[in-house]
C-alpha positions as a printed NumPy array, in Angstrom:
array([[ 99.176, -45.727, 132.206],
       [ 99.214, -44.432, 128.313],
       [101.959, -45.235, 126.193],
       [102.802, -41.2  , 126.526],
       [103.237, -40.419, 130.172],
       [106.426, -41.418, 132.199],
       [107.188, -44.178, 134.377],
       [108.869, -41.821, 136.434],
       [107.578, -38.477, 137.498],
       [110.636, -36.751, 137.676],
       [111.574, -37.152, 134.356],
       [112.204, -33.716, 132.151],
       [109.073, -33.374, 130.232],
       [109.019, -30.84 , 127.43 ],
       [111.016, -28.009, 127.097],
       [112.94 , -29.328, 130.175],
       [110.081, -28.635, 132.013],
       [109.555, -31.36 , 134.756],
       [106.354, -33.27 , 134.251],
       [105.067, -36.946, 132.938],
       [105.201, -36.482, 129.334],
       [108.51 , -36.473, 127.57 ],
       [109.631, -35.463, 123.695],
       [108.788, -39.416, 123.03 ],
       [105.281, -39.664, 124.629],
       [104.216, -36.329, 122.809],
       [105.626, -37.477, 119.542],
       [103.75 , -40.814, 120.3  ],
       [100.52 , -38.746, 121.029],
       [100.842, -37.055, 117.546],
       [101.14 , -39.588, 115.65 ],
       [ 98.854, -41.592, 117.543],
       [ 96.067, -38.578, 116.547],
       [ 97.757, -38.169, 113.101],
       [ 95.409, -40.727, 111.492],
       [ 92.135, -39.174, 113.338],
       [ 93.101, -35.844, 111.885],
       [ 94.009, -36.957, 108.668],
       [ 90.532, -38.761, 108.581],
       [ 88.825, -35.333, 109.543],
       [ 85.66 , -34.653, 107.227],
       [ 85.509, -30.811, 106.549],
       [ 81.937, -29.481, 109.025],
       [ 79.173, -29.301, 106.956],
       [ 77.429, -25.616, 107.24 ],
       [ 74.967, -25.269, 109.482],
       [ 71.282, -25.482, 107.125],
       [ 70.091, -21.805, 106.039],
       [ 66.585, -21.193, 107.813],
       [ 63.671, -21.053, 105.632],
       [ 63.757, -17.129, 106.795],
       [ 67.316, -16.498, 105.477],
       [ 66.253, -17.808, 102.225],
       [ 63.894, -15.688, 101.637],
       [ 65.787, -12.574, 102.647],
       [ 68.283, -13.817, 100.438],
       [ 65.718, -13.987,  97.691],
       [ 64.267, -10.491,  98.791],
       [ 67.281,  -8.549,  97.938],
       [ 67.902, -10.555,  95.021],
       [ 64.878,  -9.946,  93.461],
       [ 65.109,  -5.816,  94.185],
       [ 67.862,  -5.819,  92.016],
       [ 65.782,  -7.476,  88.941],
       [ 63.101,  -5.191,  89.098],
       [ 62.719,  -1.877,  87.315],
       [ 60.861,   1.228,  89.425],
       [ 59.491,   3.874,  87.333],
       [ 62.141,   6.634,  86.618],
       [ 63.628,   8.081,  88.136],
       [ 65.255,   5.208,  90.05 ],
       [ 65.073,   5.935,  93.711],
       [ 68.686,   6.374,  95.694],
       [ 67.158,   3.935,  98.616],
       [ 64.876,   1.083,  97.914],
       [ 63.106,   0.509, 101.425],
       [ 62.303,  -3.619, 101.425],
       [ 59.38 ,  -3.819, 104.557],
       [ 58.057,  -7.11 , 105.557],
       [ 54.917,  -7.365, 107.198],
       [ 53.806, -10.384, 109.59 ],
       [ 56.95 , -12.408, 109.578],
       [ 59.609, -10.58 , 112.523],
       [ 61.717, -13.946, 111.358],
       [ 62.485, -13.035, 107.91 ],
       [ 62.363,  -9.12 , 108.678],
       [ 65.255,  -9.453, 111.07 ],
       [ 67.323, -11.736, 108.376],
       [ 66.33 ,  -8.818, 105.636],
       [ 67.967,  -6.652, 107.521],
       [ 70.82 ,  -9.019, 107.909],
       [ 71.188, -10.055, 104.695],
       [ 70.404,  -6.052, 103.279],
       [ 73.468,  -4.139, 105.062],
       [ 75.826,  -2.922, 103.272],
       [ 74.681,  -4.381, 100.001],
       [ 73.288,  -2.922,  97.145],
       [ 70.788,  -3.47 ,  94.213],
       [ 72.14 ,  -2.321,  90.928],
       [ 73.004,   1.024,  92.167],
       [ 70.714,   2.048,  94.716],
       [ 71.102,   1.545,  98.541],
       [ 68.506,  -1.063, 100.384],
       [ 66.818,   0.128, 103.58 ],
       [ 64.89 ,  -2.303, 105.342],
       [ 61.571,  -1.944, 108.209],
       [ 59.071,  -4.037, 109.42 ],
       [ 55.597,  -2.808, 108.806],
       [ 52.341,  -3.686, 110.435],
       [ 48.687,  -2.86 , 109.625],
       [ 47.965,   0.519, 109.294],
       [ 51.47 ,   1.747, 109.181],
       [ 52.413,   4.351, 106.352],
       [ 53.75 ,   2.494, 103.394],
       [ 54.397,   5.527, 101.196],
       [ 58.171,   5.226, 101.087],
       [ 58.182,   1.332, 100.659],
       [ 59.338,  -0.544,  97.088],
       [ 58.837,  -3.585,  98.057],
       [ 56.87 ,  -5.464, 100.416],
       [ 56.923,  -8.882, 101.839],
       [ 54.038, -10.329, 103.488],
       [ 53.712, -13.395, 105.666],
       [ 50.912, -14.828, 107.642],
       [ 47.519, -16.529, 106.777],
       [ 45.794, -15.429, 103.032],
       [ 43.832, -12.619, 104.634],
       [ 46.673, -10.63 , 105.878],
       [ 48.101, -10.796, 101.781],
       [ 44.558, -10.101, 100.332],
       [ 44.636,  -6.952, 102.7  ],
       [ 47.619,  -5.405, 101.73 ],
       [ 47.366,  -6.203,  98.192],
       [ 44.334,  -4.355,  98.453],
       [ 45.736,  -1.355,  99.815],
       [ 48.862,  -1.188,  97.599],
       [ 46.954,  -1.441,  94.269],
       [ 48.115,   0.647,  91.86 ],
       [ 50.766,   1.773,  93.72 ],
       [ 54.748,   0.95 ,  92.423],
       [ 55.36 ,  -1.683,  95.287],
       [ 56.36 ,  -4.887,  93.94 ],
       [ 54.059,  -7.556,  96.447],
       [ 55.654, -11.213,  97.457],
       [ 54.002, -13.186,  99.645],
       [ 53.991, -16.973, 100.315],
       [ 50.903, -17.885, 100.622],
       [ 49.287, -21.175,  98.767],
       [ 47.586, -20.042,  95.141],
       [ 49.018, -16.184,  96.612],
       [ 49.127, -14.684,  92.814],
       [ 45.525, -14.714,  92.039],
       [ 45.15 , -12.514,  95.308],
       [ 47.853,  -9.625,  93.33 ],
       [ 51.325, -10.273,  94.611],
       [ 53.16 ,  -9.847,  91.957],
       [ 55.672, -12.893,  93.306],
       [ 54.943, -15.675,  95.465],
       [ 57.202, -18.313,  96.688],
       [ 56.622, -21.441,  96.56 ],
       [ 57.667, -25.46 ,  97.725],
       [ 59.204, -27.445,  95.512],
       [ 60.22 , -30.968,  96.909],
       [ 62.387, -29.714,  99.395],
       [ 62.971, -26.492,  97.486],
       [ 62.016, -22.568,  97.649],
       [ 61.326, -21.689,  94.826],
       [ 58.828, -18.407,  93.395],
       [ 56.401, -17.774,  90.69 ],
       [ 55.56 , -14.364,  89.495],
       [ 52.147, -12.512,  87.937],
       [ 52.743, -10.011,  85.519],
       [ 49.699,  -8.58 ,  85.368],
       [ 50.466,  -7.799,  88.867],
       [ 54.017,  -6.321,  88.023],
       [ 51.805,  -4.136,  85.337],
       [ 49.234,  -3.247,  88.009],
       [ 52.345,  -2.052,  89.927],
       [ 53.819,   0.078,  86.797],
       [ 56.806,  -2.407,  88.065],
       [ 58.945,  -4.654,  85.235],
       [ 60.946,  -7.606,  85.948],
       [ 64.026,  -8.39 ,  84.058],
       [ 63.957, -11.956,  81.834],
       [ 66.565, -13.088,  83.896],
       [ 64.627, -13.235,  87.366],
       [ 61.615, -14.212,  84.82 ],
       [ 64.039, -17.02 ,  83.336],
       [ 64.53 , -18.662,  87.042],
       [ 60.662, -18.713,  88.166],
       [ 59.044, -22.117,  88.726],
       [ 55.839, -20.588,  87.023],
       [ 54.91 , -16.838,  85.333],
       [ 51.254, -16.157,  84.451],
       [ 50.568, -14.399,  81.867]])
């Protein structure tokens, strides 16, 4: 029997309530936790998906960018061929805002009107990016994909691994395809921007 509970079951437990523990044996229990909870390491947060991130980055980087006047009241952010990271852009774009204007959010697919859209990511293999880069050229949609050697294909940003790390270069030739300009401050924290 634990050093808690009562030899004798009709002892007054707590509260006078009848029962096995008394005042002593819960005391004893306490304390007999107290170092276990006083050891306690704080739960580490649960790792952000590789689709969160790049949400995150998303709305980050609609913020940094300059539209040709007049500044639109809604920036619509579409992704195309990655439901992941369109469901965490929608997530991660509620209720926030970019410098001013409001953020909408959509997924796109092939074929779907894109008039309304300011900025489009694209996932999936290289000929899915080459395809809509194709069709958005010299249109004011700032292109990010994350495809392997993605800039030479126009997006104007691509992320990219490093180490363990997302990280993004960006093409400004692309951005001036795009009549689009990116601040030096989202310039400032790119792994790599070609000239």
């Amino acid at each position: 029997m634990p050093p808690w509970a009562c030899q004798d079951k009709n002892t007054q437990g707590v509260d006078g309530v009848q029962g096995p523990c008394t005042r002593r044996g819960l005391v004893l229990l306490l304390v007999g936790l107290w170092p276990g909870l006083a050891a306690a390491q704080p739960v580490p947060a649960p790792p952000v998906s590789p689709a969160d991130l790049k949400a995150a980055y998303l709305v980050r980087f609609s913020g940094f960018v300059e539209w040709p006047t007049p500044t639109p009241p809604v920036l619509v952010l579409a992704v195309a061929g990655a439901p992941e990271v369109a469901a965490a852009l929608q997530h991660h774009a509620a209720g926030r805002q970019a410098g001013g204007p409001e953020l909408a959010t959509r997924a796109v697919r092939t074929g779907d009107p894109v008039d309304d859209v300011h900025l489009l990511f694209v996932g999936g293999p290289r000929s899915y990016a080459e395809s809509w880069a194709m069709r958005l050229q010299g249109r004011p949609v700032l292109l990010v994909t994350d495809v392997p050697e993605g800039l030479p294909e126009g997006s104007a940003i691509n992320f990219v691994h490093v180490g363990e790390r997302l990280r993004f270069e960006v093409s400004l030739r692309a951005l001036e395809r795009a009549r689009l300009r990116a601040s030096a401050r989202l310039l400032g924290v790119a792994v790599k921007v070609v000239e």
